[in-house]
Short mmCIF file of C-alpha atoms and ligand atoms in Angstrom, two decimals:
data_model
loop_
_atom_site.label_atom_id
_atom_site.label_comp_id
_atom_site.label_asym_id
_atom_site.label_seq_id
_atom_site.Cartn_x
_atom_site.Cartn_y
_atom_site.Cartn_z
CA UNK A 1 3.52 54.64 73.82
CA UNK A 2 1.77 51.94 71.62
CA UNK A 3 2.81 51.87 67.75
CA UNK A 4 1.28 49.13 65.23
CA UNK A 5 3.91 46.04 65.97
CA UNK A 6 3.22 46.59 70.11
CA UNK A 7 -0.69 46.45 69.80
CA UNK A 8 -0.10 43.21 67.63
CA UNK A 9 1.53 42.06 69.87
CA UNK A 10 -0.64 42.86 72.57
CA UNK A 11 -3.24 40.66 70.59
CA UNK A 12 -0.94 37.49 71.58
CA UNK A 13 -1.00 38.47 74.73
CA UNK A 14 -3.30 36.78 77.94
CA UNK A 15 -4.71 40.52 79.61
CA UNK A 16 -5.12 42.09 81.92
CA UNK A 17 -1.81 43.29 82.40
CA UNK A 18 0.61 46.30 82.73
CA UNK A 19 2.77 47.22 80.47
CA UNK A 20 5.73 49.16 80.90
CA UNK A 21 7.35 51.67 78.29
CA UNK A 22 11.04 51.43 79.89
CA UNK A 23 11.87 54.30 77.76
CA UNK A 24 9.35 56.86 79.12
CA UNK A 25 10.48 55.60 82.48
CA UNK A 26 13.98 56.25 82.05
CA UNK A 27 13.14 59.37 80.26
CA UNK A 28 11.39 60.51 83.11
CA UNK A 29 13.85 59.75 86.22
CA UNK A 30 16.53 61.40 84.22
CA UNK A 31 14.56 64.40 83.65
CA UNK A 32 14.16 64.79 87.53
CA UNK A 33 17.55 64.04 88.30
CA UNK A 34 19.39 66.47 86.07
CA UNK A 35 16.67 69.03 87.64
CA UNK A 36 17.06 67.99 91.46
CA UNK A 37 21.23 68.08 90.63
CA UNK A 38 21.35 71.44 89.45
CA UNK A 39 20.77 72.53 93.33
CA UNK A 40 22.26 69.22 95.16
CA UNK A 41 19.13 68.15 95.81
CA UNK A 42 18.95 64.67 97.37
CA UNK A 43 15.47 62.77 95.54
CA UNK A 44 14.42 59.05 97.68
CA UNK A 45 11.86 57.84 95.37
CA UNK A 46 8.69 56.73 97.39
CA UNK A 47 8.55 53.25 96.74
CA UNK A 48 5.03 52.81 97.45
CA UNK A 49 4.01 54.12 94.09
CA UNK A 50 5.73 51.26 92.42
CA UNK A 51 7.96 48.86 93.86
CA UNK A 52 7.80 46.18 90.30
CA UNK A 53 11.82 45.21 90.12
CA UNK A 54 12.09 46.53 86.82
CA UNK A 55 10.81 50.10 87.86
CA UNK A 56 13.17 49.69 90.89
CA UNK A 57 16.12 48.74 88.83
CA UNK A 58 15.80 51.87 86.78
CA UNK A 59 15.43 54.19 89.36
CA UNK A 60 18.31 52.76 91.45
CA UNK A 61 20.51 53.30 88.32
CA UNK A 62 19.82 56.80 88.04
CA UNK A 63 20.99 57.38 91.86
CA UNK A 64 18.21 58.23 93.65
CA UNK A 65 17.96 56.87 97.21
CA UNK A 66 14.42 54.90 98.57
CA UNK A 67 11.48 56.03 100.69
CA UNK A 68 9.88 53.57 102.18
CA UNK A 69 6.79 52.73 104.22
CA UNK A 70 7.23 49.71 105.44
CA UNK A 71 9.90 46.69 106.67
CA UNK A 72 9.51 45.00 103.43
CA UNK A 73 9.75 47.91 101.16
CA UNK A 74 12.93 48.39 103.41
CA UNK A 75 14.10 45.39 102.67
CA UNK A 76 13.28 45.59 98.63
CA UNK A 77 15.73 48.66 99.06
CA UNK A 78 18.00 46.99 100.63
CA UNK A 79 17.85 44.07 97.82
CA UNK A 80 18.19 46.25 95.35
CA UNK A 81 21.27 47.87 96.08
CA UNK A 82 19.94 51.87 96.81
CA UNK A 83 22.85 51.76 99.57
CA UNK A 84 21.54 51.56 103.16
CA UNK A 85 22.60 54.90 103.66
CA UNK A 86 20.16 55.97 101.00
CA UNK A 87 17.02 54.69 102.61
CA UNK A 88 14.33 56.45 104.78
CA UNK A 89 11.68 55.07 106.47
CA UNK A 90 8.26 56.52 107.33
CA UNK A 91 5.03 55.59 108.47
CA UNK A 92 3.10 55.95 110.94
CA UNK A 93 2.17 52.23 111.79
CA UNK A 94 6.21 51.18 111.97
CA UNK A 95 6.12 47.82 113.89
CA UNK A 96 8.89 46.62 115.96
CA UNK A 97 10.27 43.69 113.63
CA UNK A 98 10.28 46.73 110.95
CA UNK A 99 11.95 48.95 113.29
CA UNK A 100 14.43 45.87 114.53
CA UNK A 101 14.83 45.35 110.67
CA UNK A 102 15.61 49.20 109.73
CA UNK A 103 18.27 49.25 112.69
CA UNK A 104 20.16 46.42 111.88
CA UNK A 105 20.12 47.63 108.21
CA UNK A 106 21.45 50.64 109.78
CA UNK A 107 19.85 52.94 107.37
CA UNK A 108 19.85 56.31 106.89
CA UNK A 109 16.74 57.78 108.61
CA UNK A 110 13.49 57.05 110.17
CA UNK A 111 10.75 59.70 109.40
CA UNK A 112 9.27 59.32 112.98
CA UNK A 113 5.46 60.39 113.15
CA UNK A 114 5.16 60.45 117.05
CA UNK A 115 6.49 61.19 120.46
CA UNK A 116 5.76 57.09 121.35
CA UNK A 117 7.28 55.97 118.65
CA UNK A 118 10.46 58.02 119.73
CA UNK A 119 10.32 56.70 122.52
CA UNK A 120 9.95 53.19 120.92
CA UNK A 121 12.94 53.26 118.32
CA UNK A 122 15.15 54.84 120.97
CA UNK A 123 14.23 51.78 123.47
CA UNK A 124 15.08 48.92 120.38
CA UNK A 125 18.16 50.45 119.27
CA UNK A 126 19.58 51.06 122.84
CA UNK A 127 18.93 47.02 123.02
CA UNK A 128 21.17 46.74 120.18
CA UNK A 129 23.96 49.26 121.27
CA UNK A 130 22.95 51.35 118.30
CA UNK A 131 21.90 55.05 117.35
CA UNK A 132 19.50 55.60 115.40
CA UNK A 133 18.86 58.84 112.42
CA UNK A 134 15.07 60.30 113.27
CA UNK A 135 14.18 63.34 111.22
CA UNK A 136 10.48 64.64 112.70
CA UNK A 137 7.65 64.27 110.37
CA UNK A 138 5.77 67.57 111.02
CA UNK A 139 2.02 68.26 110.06
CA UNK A 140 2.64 71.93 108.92
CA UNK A 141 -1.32 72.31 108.66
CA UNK A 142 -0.51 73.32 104.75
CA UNK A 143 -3.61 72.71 102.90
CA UNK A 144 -2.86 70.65 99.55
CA UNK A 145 -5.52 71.62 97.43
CA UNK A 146 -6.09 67.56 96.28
CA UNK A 147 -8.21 64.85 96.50
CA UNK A 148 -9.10 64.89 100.43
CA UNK A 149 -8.61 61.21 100.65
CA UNK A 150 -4.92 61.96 99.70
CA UNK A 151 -4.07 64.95 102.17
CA UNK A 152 -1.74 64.10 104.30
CA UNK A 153 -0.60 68.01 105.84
CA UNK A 154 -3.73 69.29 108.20
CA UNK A 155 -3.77 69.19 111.86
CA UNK A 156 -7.31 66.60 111.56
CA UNK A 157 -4.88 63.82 109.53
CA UNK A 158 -3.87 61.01 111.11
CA UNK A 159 0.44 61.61 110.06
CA UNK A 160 3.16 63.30 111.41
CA UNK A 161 3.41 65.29 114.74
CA UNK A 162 1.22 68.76 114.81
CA UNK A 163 3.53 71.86 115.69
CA UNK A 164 1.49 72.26 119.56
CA UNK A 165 3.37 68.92 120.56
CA UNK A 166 7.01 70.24 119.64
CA UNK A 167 7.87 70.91 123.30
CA UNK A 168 7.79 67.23 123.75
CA UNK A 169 9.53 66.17 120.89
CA UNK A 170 12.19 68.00 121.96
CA UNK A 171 11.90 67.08 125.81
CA UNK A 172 12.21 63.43 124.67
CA UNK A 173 14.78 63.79 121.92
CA UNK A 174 16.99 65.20 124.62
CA UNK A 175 15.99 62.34 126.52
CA UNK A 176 17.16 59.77 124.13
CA UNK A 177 20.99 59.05 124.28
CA UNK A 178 20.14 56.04 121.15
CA UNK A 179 18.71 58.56 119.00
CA UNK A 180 20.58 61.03 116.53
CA UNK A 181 18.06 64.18 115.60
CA UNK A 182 18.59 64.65 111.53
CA UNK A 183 16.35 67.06 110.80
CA UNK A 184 12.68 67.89 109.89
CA UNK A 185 10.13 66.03 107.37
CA UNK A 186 6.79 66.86 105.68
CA UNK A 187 4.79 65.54 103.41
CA UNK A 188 1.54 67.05 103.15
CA UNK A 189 -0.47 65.39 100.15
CA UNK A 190 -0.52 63.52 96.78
CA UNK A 191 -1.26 65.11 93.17
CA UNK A 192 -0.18 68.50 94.17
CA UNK A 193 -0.20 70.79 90.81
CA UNK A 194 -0.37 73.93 92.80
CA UNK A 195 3.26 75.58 92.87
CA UNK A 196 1.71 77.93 95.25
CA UNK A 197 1.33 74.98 97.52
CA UNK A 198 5.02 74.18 97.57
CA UNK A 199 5.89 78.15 98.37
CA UNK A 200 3.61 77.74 101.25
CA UNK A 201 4.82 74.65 102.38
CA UNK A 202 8.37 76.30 101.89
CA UNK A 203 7.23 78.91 104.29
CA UNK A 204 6.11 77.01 106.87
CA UNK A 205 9.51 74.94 106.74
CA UNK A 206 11.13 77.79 107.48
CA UNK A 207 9.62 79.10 110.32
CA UNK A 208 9.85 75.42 112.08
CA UNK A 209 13.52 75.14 111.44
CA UNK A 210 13.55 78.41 113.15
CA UNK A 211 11.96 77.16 116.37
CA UNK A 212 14.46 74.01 115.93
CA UNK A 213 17.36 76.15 115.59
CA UNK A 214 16.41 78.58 118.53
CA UNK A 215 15.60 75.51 120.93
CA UNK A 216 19.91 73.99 120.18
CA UNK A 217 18.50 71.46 117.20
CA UNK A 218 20.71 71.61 114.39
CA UNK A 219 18.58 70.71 111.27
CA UNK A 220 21.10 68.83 109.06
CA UNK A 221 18.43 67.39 107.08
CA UNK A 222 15.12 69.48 105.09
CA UNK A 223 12.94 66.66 104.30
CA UNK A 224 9.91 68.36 101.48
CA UNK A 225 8.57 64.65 101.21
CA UNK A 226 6.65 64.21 97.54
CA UNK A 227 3.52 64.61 96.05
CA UNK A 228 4.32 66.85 92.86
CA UNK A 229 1.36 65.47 90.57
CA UNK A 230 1.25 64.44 86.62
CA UNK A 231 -1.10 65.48 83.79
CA UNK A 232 -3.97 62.70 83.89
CA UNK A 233 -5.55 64.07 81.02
CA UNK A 234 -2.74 64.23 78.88
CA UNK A 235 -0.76 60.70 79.19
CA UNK A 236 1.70 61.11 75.80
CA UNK A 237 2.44 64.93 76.64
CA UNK A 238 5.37 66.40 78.58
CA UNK A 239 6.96 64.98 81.70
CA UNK A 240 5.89 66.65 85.30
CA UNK A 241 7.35 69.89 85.66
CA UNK A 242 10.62 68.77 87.68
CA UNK A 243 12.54 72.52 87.23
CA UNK A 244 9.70 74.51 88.20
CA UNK A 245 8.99 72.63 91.24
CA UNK A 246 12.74 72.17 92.19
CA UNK A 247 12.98 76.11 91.58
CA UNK A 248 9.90 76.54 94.03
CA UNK A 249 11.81 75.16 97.07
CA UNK A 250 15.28 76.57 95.79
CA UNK A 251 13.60 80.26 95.79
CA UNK A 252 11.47 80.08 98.92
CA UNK A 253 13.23 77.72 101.31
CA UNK A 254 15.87 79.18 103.74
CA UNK A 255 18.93 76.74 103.31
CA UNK A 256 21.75 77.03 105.80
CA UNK A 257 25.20 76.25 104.58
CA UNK A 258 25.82 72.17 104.51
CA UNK A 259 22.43 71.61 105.14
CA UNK A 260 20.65 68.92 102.81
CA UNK A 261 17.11 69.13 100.85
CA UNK A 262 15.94 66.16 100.39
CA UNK A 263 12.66 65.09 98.49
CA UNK A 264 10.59 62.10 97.84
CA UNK A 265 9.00 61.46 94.72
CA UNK A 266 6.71 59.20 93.65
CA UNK A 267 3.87 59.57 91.15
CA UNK A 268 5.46 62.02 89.11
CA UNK A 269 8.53 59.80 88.27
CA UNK A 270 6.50 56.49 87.14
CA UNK A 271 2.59 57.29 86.45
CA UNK A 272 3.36 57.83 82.88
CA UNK A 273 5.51 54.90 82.10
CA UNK A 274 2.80 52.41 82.42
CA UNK A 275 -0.69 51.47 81.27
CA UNK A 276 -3.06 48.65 82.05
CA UNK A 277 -4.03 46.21 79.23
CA UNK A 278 -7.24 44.78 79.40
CA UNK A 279 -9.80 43.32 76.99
CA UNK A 280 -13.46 44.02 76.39
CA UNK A 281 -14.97 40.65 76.96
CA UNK A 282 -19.13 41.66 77.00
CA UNK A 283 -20.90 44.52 75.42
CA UNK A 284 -23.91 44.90 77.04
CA UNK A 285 -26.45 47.16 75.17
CA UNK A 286 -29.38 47.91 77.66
CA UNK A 287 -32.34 50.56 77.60
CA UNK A 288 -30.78 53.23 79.23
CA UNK A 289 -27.48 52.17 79.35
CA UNK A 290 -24.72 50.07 77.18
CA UNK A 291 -21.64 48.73 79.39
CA UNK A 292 -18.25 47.36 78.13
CA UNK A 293 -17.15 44.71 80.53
CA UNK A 294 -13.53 44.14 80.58
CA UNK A 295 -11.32 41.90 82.20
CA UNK A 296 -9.51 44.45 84.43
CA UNK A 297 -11.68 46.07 87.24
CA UNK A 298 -11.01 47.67 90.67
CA UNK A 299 -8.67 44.73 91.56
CA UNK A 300 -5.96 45.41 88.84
CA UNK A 301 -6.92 49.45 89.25
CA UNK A 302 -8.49 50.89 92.25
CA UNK A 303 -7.83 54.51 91.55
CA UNK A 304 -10.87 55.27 89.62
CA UNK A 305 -13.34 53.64 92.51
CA UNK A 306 -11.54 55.09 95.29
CA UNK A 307 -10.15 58.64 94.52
CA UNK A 308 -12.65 59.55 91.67
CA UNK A 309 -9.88 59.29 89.98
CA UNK A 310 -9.76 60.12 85.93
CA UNK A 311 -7.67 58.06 83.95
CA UNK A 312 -7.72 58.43 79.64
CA UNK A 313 -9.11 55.18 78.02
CA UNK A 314 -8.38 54.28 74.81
CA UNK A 315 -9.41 51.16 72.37
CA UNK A 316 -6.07 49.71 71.02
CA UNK A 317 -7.88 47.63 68.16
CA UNK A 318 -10.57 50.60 66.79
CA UNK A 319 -8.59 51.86 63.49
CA UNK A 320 -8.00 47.31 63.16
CA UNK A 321 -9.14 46.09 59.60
CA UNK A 322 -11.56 44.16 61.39
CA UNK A 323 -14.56 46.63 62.53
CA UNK A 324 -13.15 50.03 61.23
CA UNK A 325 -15.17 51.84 63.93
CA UNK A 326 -13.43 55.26 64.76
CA UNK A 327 -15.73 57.08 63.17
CA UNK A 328 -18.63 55.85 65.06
CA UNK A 329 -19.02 56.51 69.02
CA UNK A 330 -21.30 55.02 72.06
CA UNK A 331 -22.47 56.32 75.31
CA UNK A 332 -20.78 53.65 77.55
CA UNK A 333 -20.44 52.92 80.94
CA UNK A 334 -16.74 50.91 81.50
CA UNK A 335 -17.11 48.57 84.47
CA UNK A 336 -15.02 45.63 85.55
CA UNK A 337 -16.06 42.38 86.33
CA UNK A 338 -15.61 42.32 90.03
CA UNK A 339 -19.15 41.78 91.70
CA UNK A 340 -19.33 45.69 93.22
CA UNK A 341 -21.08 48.29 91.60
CA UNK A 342 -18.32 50.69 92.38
CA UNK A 343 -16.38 48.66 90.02
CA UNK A 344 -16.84 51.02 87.26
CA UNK A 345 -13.75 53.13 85.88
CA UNK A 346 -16.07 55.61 84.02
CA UNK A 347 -19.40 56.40 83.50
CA UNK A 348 -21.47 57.78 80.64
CA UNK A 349 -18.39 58.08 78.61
CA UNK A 350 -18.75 58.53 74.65
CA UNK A 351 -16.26 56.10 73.63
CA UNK A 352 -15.43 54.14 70.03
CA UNK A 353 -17.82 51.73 69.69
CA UNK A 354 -16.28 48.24 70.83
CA UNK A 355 -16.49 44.90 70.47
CA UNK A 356 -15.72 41.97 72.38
CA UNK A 357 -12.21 41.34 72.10
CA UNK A 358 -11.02 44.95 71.47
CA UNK A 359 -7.88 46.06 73.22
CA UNK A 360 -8.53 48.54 75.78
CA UNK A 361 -5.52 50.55 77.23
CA UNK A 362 -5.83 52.80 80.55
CA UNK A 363 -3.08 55.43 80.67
CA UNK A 364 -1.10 56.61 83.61
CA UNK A 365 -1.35 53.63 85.85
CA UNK A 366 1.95 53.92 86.62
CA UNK A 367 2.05 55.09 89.73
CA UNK A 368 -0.62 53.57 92.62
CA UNK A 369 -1.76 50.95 89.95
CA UNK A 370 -0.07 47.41 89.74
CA UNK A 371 1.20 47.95 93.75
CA UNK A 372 -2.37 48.46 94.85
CA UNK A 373 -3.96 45.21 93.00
CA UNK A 374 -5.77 42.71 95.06
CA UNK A 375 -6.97 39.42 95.00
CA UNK A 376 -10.08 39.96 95.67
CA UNK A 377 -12.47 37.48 93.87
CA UNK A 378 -9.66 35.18 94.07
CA UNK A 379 -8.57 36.94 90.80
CA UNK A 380 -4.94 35.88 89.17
CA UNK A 381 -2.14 38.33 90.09
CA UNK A 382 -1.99 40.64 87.55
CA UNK A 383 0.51 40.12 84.86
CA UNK A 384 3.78 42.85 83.55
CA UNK A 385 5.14 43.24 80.23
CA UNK A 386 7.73 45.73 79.36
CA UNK A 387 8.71 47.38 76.23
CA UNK A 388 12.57 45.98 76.44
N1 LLP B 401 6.37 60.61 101.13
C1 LLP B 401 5.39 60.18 101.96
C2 LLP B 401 5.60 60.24 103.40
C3 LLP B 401 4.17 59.71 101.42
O1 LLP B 401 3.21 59.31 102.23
C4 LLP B 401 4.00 59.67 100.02
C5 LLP B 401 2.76 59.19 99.43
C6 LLP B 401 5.06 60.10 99.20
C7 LLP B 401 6.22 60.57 99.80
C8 LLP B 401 4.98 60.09 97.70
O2 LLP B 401 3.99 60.90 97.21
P1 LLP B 401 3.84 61.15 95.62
O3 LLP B 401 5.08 61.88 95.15
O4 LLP B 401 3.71 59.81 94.98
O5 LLP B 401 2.60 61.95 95.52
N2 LLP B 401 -2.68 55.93 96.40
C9 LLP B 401 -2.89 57.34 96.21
C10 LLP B 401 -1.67 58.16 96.62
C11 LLP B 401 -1.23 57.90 98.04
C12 LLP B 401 0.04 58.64 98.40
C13 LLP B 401 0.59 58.11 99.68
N3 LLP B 401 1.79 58.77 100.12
C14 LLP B 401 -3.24 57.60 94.74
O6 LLP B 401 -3.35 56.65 93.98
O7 LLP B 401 -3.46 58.74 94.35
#
C-alpha cells in the first residue's frame, strides 16, 4: 500500500488523515462482482461503511446497487447515480421525511423492521397515490459468532421482526392496498468469518420462505443482507473470500426459478483500501509505562475503543535515514489525544521505537473508520487523500 515516494509524500502532508489506495479498492469490488455474477447475484453495497464520494464513485461504476440506512444516505445514492431502482432502504429508526423522501424517489425497496412501521409507509404512500416495495427484515435468531456489540440476528436485538410476530405481518400486509410485498431480508451481524454461519443462516431462509410461500406470499426477492468480514491481522494479504461465501448461499439456499438473491456488502468491499495517517506528536516515557501520543484518537477511529477492535499499526518513517530504529523495539501504549482514557488504540504493544514526528499508519480503516469520525473536542474534520 505505501512504497518510498507515497511515505515522502506523506511527510508534506498536514495528518491525521485517510488515505485511500484506489487501486486496492477497485481491485476489491471487482473481485466481488465477477464472484456475485457467476450466480446472478444482485450485491447493494451498505453505504454505511463508507459513503466518501470517491469510494462511492467506484463502487457505482462497478454496478452494484446501494443499501442504505438512512434519508440522506438515500439521497447520496440517489446523487450518485446507483439508479433509484437500485436502492434499498433499512433501518429501524426510518422517519417520515426519510420515508416521504424514499417514496418520491420511488426506489426499489424498503427493508421494513416492524409491523408499525408497515403500517406507517403504507399510510404515507397511500397520501401520495403510490405503492411502495417492502421486503420483511426477519430476526432468524442465527447466532453470528462476532463481536456482540455487532450482532444484529437474535431474538434479544433490537432489528428486524422475530418469526412469533409473522401472523401479523402478514394480517397487515394483506391489509395494505399501498404496499407491494418483495420478499424477505436478514442481516444478522458484522465480521462474520464463519462460513458455517452463512449455511445456517441459509437454512433458516429457507424454512421462512416456506411459511411465506404456504401462507399465498410470493418471495420475489432473498435478501442475505452483509456482514462477510476481512482479515484484520493481515491488511496487504488476499481480498475477503467473495467465491467461497457466494458458493455458501448458492449450495445451501433453496432458489425458486426467477427469484432474486440479493446481498449487501459492506466491510469486506472497502476495509482494506484505506488507512489512517497520523503522526506521533509526544513520547512519553513513564515508570511503568511509555505512551506515543498521536494526533488521531477515537474521533478519527472509534473502532479500537468501542468494539475491542484490532487494527495493525505500523511506523511509516522507522527504516528513514534519520533514527534508523527497526532494529530496536518499546513496550508502548498508543493513545490519542482526546481527553478519555478509552482513547487508546492499543495497549502494551512492542512497537519500533518512535519519535515525535514519525509517520504512523493504521491499516484497514476502510470500512467503519472516516464515516464514524466525530467532532468531539471540537477537533477539525478529518482530512482524505487518495492514491490517484
Ligand atoms: N445490511 C444491514 C442491514 C446492516 O445493518 C449492515 C451493517 C450491513 C448490511 C453491512 O454489513 P457489513 O457487510 O459491513 O458487515 N460499525 C461496526 C459495524 C456495524 C455494522 C452495521 N450494519 C464496526 O465497525 O465493526
Amino acid at each position: 500500500m505505501f512504497n518510498t515516494d507515497t511515505i515522502t509524500h506523506f511527510e508534506t502532508l498536514e495528518t491525521p488523515f485517510y488515505y485511500y489506495d484506489m487501486g486496492v479498492l477497485r481491485a476489491t469490488l471487482q473481485t466481488c462482482h465477477a464472484a456475485s455474477s457467476k450466480y446472478g447475484f444482485h450485491v447493494h453495497y451498505a453505504m454505511k461503511a463508507n459513503f466518501n464520494p470517491k469510494v462511492l464513485d467506484a463502487v457505482q461504476a462497478v454496478g452494484f446497487g446501494a443499501d442504505c440506512v438512512s434519508g440522506n444516505e438515500v439521497k447520496a445514492a440517489v446523487e450518485h447515480g446507483f439508479g433509484n431502482k437500485n436502492i434499498v432502504f433499512a433501518g429501524v429508526g426510518k422517519s417520515n421525511k426519510e420515508i416521504n423522501y424514499a417514496l418520491d424517489a420511488d426506489i426499489f425497496c424498503f427493508n421494513v423492521e416492524s409491523v408499525q412501521e408497515l403500517e406507517i409507509i403504507n399510510d404515507l404512500a397511500k397520501a401520495k397515490n403510490k405503492t411502495a416495495g417492502v421486503a420483511i427484515r426477519i430476526n432468524p435468531n442465527v447466532d453470528a459468532h462476532t463481536h456482540h456489540f455487532i450482532t444484529t440476528g437474535l431474538d434479544e436485538n433490537k432489528f428486524g421482526i422475530n418469526t412469533w410476530q409473522l401472523d401479523e405481518v402478514v394480517t397487515t400486509l394483506r391489509n395494505c392496498a399501498n404496499l407491494q410485498f418483495l420478499g424477505i431480508h436478514f442481516h444478522i451481524g458484522s465480521q462474520i468469518t464463519d462460513m458455517e454461519v452463512y449455511r445456517s443462516l441459509c437454512i433458516r431462509i429457507n424454512e421462512i420462505q416456506e411459511w411465506f410461500e404456504d401462507h399465498n406470499f410470493t418471495v420475489k426477492v432473498l435478501n442475505a443482507g452483509g456482514g462477510l468480514g476481512v482479515d484484520y491481522y493481515n491488511p496487504d494479504g488476499a481480498i475477503a473470500d467473495f467465491e467461497g461465501y457466494f458458493k455458501v448461499f448458492k449450495d445451501f439456499l433453496n432458489i425458486k426459478p426467477g427469484q432474486e438473491v440479493h446481498f449487501e456488502l459492506g466491510r469486506a468491499l472497502v476495509a482494506q483500501s484505506s488507512a489512517l495517517i497520523s503522526r506521533v506528536l509526544y513520547v512519553k516515557n513513564g515508570q511503568r509505562k511509555n505512551f506515543l501520543v498521536l494526533d488521531a484518537g477515537m474521533t478519527e477511529l472509534i473502532r479500537p475503543m468501542l468494539y475491542q477492535a484490532y487494527h495493525v499499526i505500523e511506523n511509516l518513517s522507522q527504516n528513514s535515514a534519520t533514527h534508523n530504529s527497526q532494529l530496536t523495539t518499546h513496550n508502548y501504549d498508543i493513545v490519542g489525544p482526546i481527553c478519555e482514557s478509552t482513547d487508546c488504540f492499543r495497549k502494551d504493544v512492542e512497537f519500533p521505537q518512535s519519535y515525535r514526528g514519525d509517520l504512523i499508519a493504521i491499516r484497514t480503516a476502510g470500512a467503519y473508520g472516516e464515516v464514524m469520525a466525530s467532532g468531539y473536542n471540537l477537533r477539525d474534520r478529518v482530512g482524505s487523500v487518495y492514491s490517484e
